[in-house]
Amino acid sequence: MNHIIDVNNLSKSFGSNTVLIDLSFKIEEGSVVGILGANGAGKTTLLQCLIGMLKSDVGDITILGDKCPNFSVNTKHNIGYVGQEADLLNWMKVNQIIDYTKQFYNHWNDDMVEQLLEDWDLSKQQKISKLSVGQRQKLAIILAVAPQPKILILDEPVASLDPTTRRKFIKTLIDMNLDNGQTILFSTHITSDLERVAAEVLLLKQGRCFFQGDIDDLKEQVVRLHISSKRPIDAQLPITGILTADINGQHASITVKNVKDINIDQLAEEIDADITIESLSLEDIFVELHS
Amino acid sequence: MKSLTVFNSIFQRSKLFNLVSAAIYSTFFALFLLVISHKESQNTPIMFVTLALTLQLLYHSSWSRFFSETIRSPFNFLKPGFIRSAYWSQSLYLFITVFIPIIIGFFLLNIDSGYFLFVAMIGISSFALMNFNQITGAIWTSVIILWSAGEEAKFFNSVEESKTTETLINHHFSYLPVDSHWLALVVIAFSIYLLYFFTKLTPKKTIDSSCSNNDEIQLRYKARGKISSFIDQAWLQFKYRFFQSIGVFNSRIEVVLMSGQYQSIFLFRLFVFVLAIFSINNHLITDFFIGLGDGFNAGFSDSSNSNYEFNNSEIITLSIFCLALLGIFDNSIFSRFLFAQRFLWLREPVDGITSFKALFTGSLVRKMMFEIGFSLTTFILILIEFKLEFTILLFLLLGYLCLKSYSIIVGYLTLLSNHRKVSYFCSVAAYAIFFVFWVLISTVVTVADLVVLAVLSVLFLSIIVYGFNRIKHSKTFTY
């Protein structure tokens, strides 16, 4: 597999506020990766650094073989980006901005544009300044996907969309990935959407990469251990990688970072307790991680 | 054509506005061609000036603003070929509006196209910052006033004979101590660098993080769409720390007002002040201005003479330059107040809207008085240093009064979002007409008449403002 995005030791600060700390990850061609993190975790900063909108303090970013921010025209053709706030040219009408954007690209899927405009109830004659936040977001997405770029970078693309449109959009993303093998990188708070679309997740916590890999692997690693003992459980449990611990007398619920590092049978014997393993949903993991 | 996508989009942005502008320009251009076909005509210089003023109107009121907004829009970031298209579009615009008249003027009329090119190039460097537009507009207007005043004086005094070969060869920049071609080259290079700089700056819509040391200064992040220069930021930091150390900041309003301010116009005025007061006897610096003055006075003196003393017309030349720069009101005061009003309304604990407005009105009046007081004091100090005759002094002070009043009105009008385009168009048109009017009358009327005309001008402009206020019904910028 080719690495279409390669990030090495990326750090970014705003004054004394360090937002990204020594981030390194690679994204393979054709993968769908969701970036998950709490508010202020650095999702938007990361995406803006990736496309060169923000200059990183330290580190290298390579997209399609080009070093950021010096992208060639060919690379620019193959990157689609939708920001958190849909920054459009407000003085234009919908059809005008479509024609305007189309001029810059070699490939443009007119059928897809027409279909999405119809599906998302956007009139071509509407003025952009009169569109609602959600409608603007829809239009920004249409303009980003129409050139059929190899990489689609979306910063919380569904945040302003209603549930119906959100589902349609997710379906469109899945189709694009399946039909054209497009690489999709998007940030979101909505874990259910992420689970529908993405196979991989990049979990950010306080500017650092907590996990990168398959969602299934994450779910296998981060689990909750329910411990029941006949005598009070010691607060200092011999467990590594504890995320949260709720110890209440003879019962305890411990969420661990990587269950594979723990020998459950040995642990049960050591503390003389019964241990059951509970799998967590992505949302549970997110909550446990930030609680 | 892909390369002209930006051009098309800007043209389509306000079709009516652009068509009207194009019609005005075409009319003057046609008249210009008509006039220059009669080579004996004495109206040629006036037509040329009118053409230049129309170009200024078009450039500053339409293209310059739309172009700068387009290149700074984050939407265009990452668009393949956008920067190339921006360059092509700017080149085409300049070719149509600047180079064609230059070529025609040069080949058909032997007219001094060099100055046109020179001034137009200064205009290019100003497109990205509205603040620089003001300064450039002032410089350009001064140049045109001086040039046309000279031509008019010749016309009225019937001293203009048929142009000699020497006159055609020498142009307004022939008497500068440096080669005017090199100077033009530096200006062009600077203009291109600025274009490059701003196209690179496009994605960074927020200011540099170096400002974030002080929490209060971060308020600038709230002022969307404003790009501050390095000088702006450095001066802002310095001023903030200085005022804080001496305990001048009494309220959050002061901080917010400062944080939304463009600093460069203030620095520019300081520069003018220092240059005018302290360099009047410095030959290295004054040679440049003497040469410039000589150019506009058809080269009657020789700037190479080290014992050269300023003559009266050169002093007036410098005075009018200073008038144009100091007379312009710092319109960012209005935008700062608008921003501060919006920002603080939900944050500043005050008792209701009346108290809030009263608080702001006091600050607004103080700021305006300071701006007017500072620039007027500077101007008077310069004039005292120049030892002008009373009549000219009065004329310049009246000019200051009119220009300051007018630019306050312009600043106010441009802030009204409902009528922004119309007001901007009207104000720039009036700006041009106003100065031509003043130039013409200054050659024929008495001082007493000038006083009356100055008062009438202010009244006339006040009526325009009143009319605008009556027309608009909502979204008013009020205190």
mmCIF file of C-alpha atoms in Angstrom, chain B residues 37-198:
data_model
loop_
_atom_site.group_PDB
_atom_site.id
_atom_site.type_symbol
_atom_site.label_atom_id
_atom_site.label_comp_id
_atom_site.label_asym_id
_atom_site.label_seq_id
_atom_site.Cartn_x
_atom_site.Cartn_y
_atom_site.Cartn_z
ATOM 1 C CA SER B 37 -6.939 64.115 -32.374
ATOM 2 C CA HIS B 38 -6.796 67.931 -32.355
ATOM 3 C CA LYS B 39 -3.223 68.419 -31.372
ATOM 4 C CA GLU B 40 -3.588 72.159 -30.955
ATOM 5 C CA SER B 41 -6.234 71.786 -28.279
ATOM 6 C CA GLN B 42 -5.382 73.194 -24.887
ATOM 7 C CA ASN B 43 -7.864 70.905 -23.200
ATOM 8 C CA THR B 44 -5.670 67.866 -23.582
ATOM 9 C CA PRO B 45 -4.086 68.048 -20.120
ATOM 10 C CA ILE B 46 -7.482 68.446 -18.480
ATOM 11 C CA MET B 47 -8.835 65.464 -20.365
ATOM 12 C CA PHE B 48 -5.836 63.455 -19.393
ATOM 13 C CA VAL B 49 -6.333 64.380 -15.745
ATOM 14 C CA THR B 50 -10.012 63.478 -15.950
ATOM 15 C CA LEU B 51 -9.081 60.133 -17.409
ATOM 16 C CA ALA B 52 -6.626 59.567 -14.597
ATOM 17 C CA LEU B 53 -9.222 60.504 -11.992
ATOM 18 C CA THR B 54 -11.738 58.148 -13.561
ATOM 19 C CA LEU B 55 -9.178 55.413 -13.450
ATOM 20 C CA GLN B 56 -8.602 56.156 -9.794
ATOM 21 C CA LEU B 57 -12.312 55.986 -9.175
ATOM 22 C CA LEU B 58 -12.550 52.630 -10.910
ATOM 23 C CA TYR B 59 -9.444 51.265 -9.334
ATOM 24 C CA HIS B 60 -10.125 52.204 -5.767
ATOM 25 C CA SER B 61 -13.859 51.784 -5.640
ATOM 26 C CA SER B 62 -14.283 48.558 -7.525
ATOM 27 C CA TRP B 63 -11.493 46.441 -8.809
ATOM 28 C CA SER B 64 -8.969 46.966 -6.045
ATOM 29 C CA ARG B 65 -11.384 46.061 -3.277
ATOM 30 C CA PHE B 66 -12.949 43.078 -5.035
ATOM 31 C CA PHE B 67 -9.588 41.749 -6.119
ATOM 32 C CA SER B 68 -8.111 41.943 -2.647
ATOM 33 C CA GLU B 69 -11.158 40.186 -1.185
ATOM 34 C CA THR B 70 -10.899 37.452 -3.793
ATOM 35 C CA ILE B 71 -7.242 36.687 -3.242
ATOM 36 C CA ARG B 72 -7.670 36.715 0.521
ATOM 37 C CA SER B 73 -10.674 34.406 0.560
ATOM 38 C CA PRO B 74 -9.889 30.998 2.116
ATOM 39 C CA PHE B 75 -12.224 29.468 -0.480
ATOM 40 C CA ASN B 76 -9.635 30.036 -3.181
ATOM 41 C CA PHE B 77 -6.862 28.443 -1.210
ATOM 42 C CA LEU B 78 -5.789 25.151 -2.792
ATOM 43 C CA LYS B 79 -7.601 25.946 -6.046
ATOM 44 C CA PRO B 80 -5.200 24.747 -8.726
ATOM 45 C CA GLY B 81 -4.095 27.619 -10.931
ATOM 46 C CA PHE B 82 -5.779 30.285 -8.820
ATOM 47 C CA ILE B 83 -2.663 32.361 -8.238
ATOM 48 C CA ARG B 84 -1.787 32.241 -11.917
ATOM 49 C CA SER B 85 -5.302 33.324 -12.746
ATOM 50 C CA ALA B 86 -5.026 36.176 -10.239
ATOM 51 C CA TYR B 87 -1.834 37.407 -11.888
ATOM 52 C CA TRP B 88 -3.345 37.205 -15.370
ATOM 53 C CA SER B 89 -6.504 38.956 -14.295
ATOM 54 C CA GLN B 90 -4.631 41.783 -12.608
ATOM 55 C CA SER B 91 -2.421 42.131 -15.675
ATOM 56 C CA LEU B 92 -5.405 42.288 -18.019
ATOM 57 C CA TYR B 93 -7.110 44.879 -15.877
ATOM 58 C CA LEU B 94 -4.006 47.033 -15.787
ATOM 59 C CA PHE B 95 -3.465 46.578 -19.504
ATOM 60 C CA ILE B 96 -6.965 47.816 -20.284
ATOM 61 C CA THR B 97 -7.049 50.697 -17.862
ATOM 62 C CA VAL B 98 -3.445 51.810 -17.696
ATOM 63 C CA PHE B 99 -1.266 50.613 -20.489
ATOM 64 C CA ILE B 100 -3.594 51.298 -23.411
ATOM 65 C CA PRO B 101 -3.980 54.972 -22.428
ATOM 66 C CA ILE B 102 -0.248 55.177 -21.808
ATOM 67 C CA ILE B 103 0.584 53.748 -25.201
ATOM 68 C CA ILE B 104 -1.920 55.994 -26.969
ATOM 69 C CA GLY B 105 -0.854 59.016 -24.979
ATOM 70 C CA PHE B 106 2.788 58.377 -25.637
ATOM 71 C CA PHE B 107 2.630 57.667 -29.356
ATOM 72 C CA LEU B 108 -0.117 60.046 -30.413
ATOM 73 C CA LEU B 109 0.455 62.928 -28.087
ATOM 74 C CA ASN B 110 3.925 62.680 -26.601
ATOM 75 C CA ILE B 111 2.099 63.169 -23.336
ATOM 76 C CA ASP B 112 3.920 62.512 -20.108
ATOM 77 C CA SER B 113 2.919 58.898 -19.726
ATOM 78 C CA GLY B 114 5.743 58.203 -17.341
ATOM 79 C CA TYR B 115 3.971 59.832 -14.476
ATOM 80 C CA PHE B 116 0.781 57.918 -15.232
ATOM 81 C CA LEU B 117 2.636 54.638 -15.149
ATOM 82 C CA PHE B 118 4.484 55.629 -12.017
ATOM 83 C CA VAL B 119 1.356 56.523 -10.096
ATOM 84 C CA ALA B 120 -0.547 53.504 -11.375
ATOM 85 C CA MET B 121 2.201 51.277 -10.103
ATOM 86 C CA ILE B 122 1.957 52.808 -6.660
ATOM 87 C CA GLY B 123 -1.718 51.940 -6.892
ATOM 88 C CA ILE B 124 -0.937 48.286 -7.549
ATOM 89 C CA SER B 125 0.970 47.959 -4.340
ATOM 90 C CA SER B 126 -1.930 49.368 -2.418
ATOM 91 C CA PHE B 127 -4.660 47.057 -3.642
ATOM 92 C CA ALA B 128 -4.506 44.629 -0.803
ATOM 93 C CA LEU B 129 -4.892 47.007 2.070
ATOM 94 C CA MET B 130 -7.661 49.523 2.179
ATOM 95 C CA ASN B 131 -5.603 51.624 4.517
ATOM 96 C CA PHE B 132 -2.904 52.004 1.924
ATOM 97 C CA ASN B 133 -5.581 52.884 -0.571
ATOM 98 C CA GLN B 134 -6.303 55.996 1.414
ATOM 99 C CA ILE B 135 -2.670 57.005 1.450
ATOM 100 C CA THR B 136 -2.191 56.180 -2.196
ATOM 101 C CA GLY B 137 -5.366 58.004 -3.057
ATOM 102 C CA ALA B 138 -4.067 61.038 -1.225
ATOM 103 C CA ILE B 139 -0.690 60.919 -2.935
ATOM 104 C CA TRP B 140 -2.242 60.369 -6.309
ATOM 105 C CA THR B 141 -4.719 63.168 -5.841
ATOM 106 C CA SER B 142 -1.933 65.497 -4.749
ATOM 107 C CA VAL B 143 0.083 64.647 -7.825
ATOM 108 C CA ILE B 144 -2.882 65.270 -10.061
ATOM 109 C CA ILE B 145 -3.758 68.511 -8.287
ATOM 110 C CA LEU B 146 -0.255 69.827 -8.602
ATOM 111 C CA TRP B 147 0.042 68.843 -12.188
ATOM 112 C CA SER B 148 -3.319 70.167 -13.225
ATOM 113 C CA ALA B 149 -2.838 73.316 -11.127
ATOM 114 C CA GLY B 150 0.351 73.994 -13.007
ATOM 115 C CA GLU B 151 -1.349 73.411 -16.320
ATOM 116 C CA GLU B 152 -4.299 75.537 -15.304
ATOM 117 C CA ALA B 153 -2.073 78.380 -14.182
ATOM 118 C CA LYS B 154 -0.397 78.356 -17.550
ATOM 119 C CA PHE B 155 -3.753 78.300 -19.244
ATOM 120 C CA PHE B 156 -5.190 81.191 -17.248
ATOM 121 C CA ASN B 157 -2.091 83.290 -17.452
ATOM 122 C CA SER B 158 -1.757 82.607 -21.136
ATOM 123 C CA VAL B 159 1.865 81.787 -20.652
ATOM 124 C CA GLU B 160 1.696 78.421 -22.286
ATOM 125 C CA GLU B 161 3.355 78.589 -25.633
ATOM 126 C CA SER B 162 3.476 75.757 -28.107
ATOM 127 C CA LYS B 163 5.362 72.907 -26.545
ATOM 128 C CA THR B 164 9.049 72.827 -27.268
ATOM 129 C CA THR B 165 10.969 69.685 -27.905
ATOM 130 C CA GLU B 166 12.631 70.072 -24.520
ATOM 131 C CA THR B 167 9.284 70.067 -22.724
ATOM 132 C CA LEU B 168 8.314 66.875 -24.417
ATOM 133 C CA ILE B 169 11.509 65.127 -23.455
ATOM 134 C CA ASN B 170 11.485 66.271 -19.844
ATOM 135 C CA HIS B 171 8.718 64.848 -17.754
ATOM 136 C CA HIS B 172 7.625 65.413 -14.193
ATOM 137 C CA PHE B 173 10.233 63.054 -12.800
ATOM 138 C CA SER B 174 13.172 64.309 -14.861
ATOM 139 C CA TYR B 175 14.519 66.474 -12.059
ATOM 140 C CA LEU B 176 14.728 63.872 -9.346
ATOM 141 C CA PRO B 177 18.210 63.220 -7.964
ATOM 142 C CA VAL B 178 17.768 59.562 -8.902
ATOM 143 C CA ASP B 179 16.924 58.174 -12.311
ATOM 144 C CA SER B 180 13.141 58.039 -12.494
ATOM 145 C CA HIS B 181 13.289 54.774 -14.442
ATOM 146 C CA TRP B 182 15.116 53.112 -11.585
ATOM 147 C CA LEU B 183 12.612 54.542 -9.191
ATOM 148 C CA ALA B 184 9.739 53.216 -11.280
ATOM 149 C CA LEU B 185 11.490 49.857 -11.400
ATOM 150 C CA VAL B 186 11.754 49.760 -7.608
ATOM 151 C CA VAL B 187 8.076 50.638 -7.276
ATOM 152 C CA ILE B 188 7.085 47.980 -9.804
ATOM 153 C CA ALA B 189 9.255 45.371 -8.060
ATOM 154 C CA PHE B 190 7.740 46.329 -4.731
ATOM 155 C CA SER B 191 4.256 46.072 -6.216
ATOM 156 C CA ILE B 192 4.940 42.608 -7.579
ATOM 157 C CA TYR B 193 6.422 41.551 -4.256
ATOM 158 C CA LEU B 194 3.304 42.761 -2.448
ATOM 159 C CA LEU B 195 1.095 40.835 -4.844
ATOM 160 C CA TYR B 196 3.188 37.738 -4.209
ATOM 161 C CA PHE B 197 3.159 38.376 -0.475
ATOM 162 C CA PHE B 198 -0.595 38.675 -0.272
#
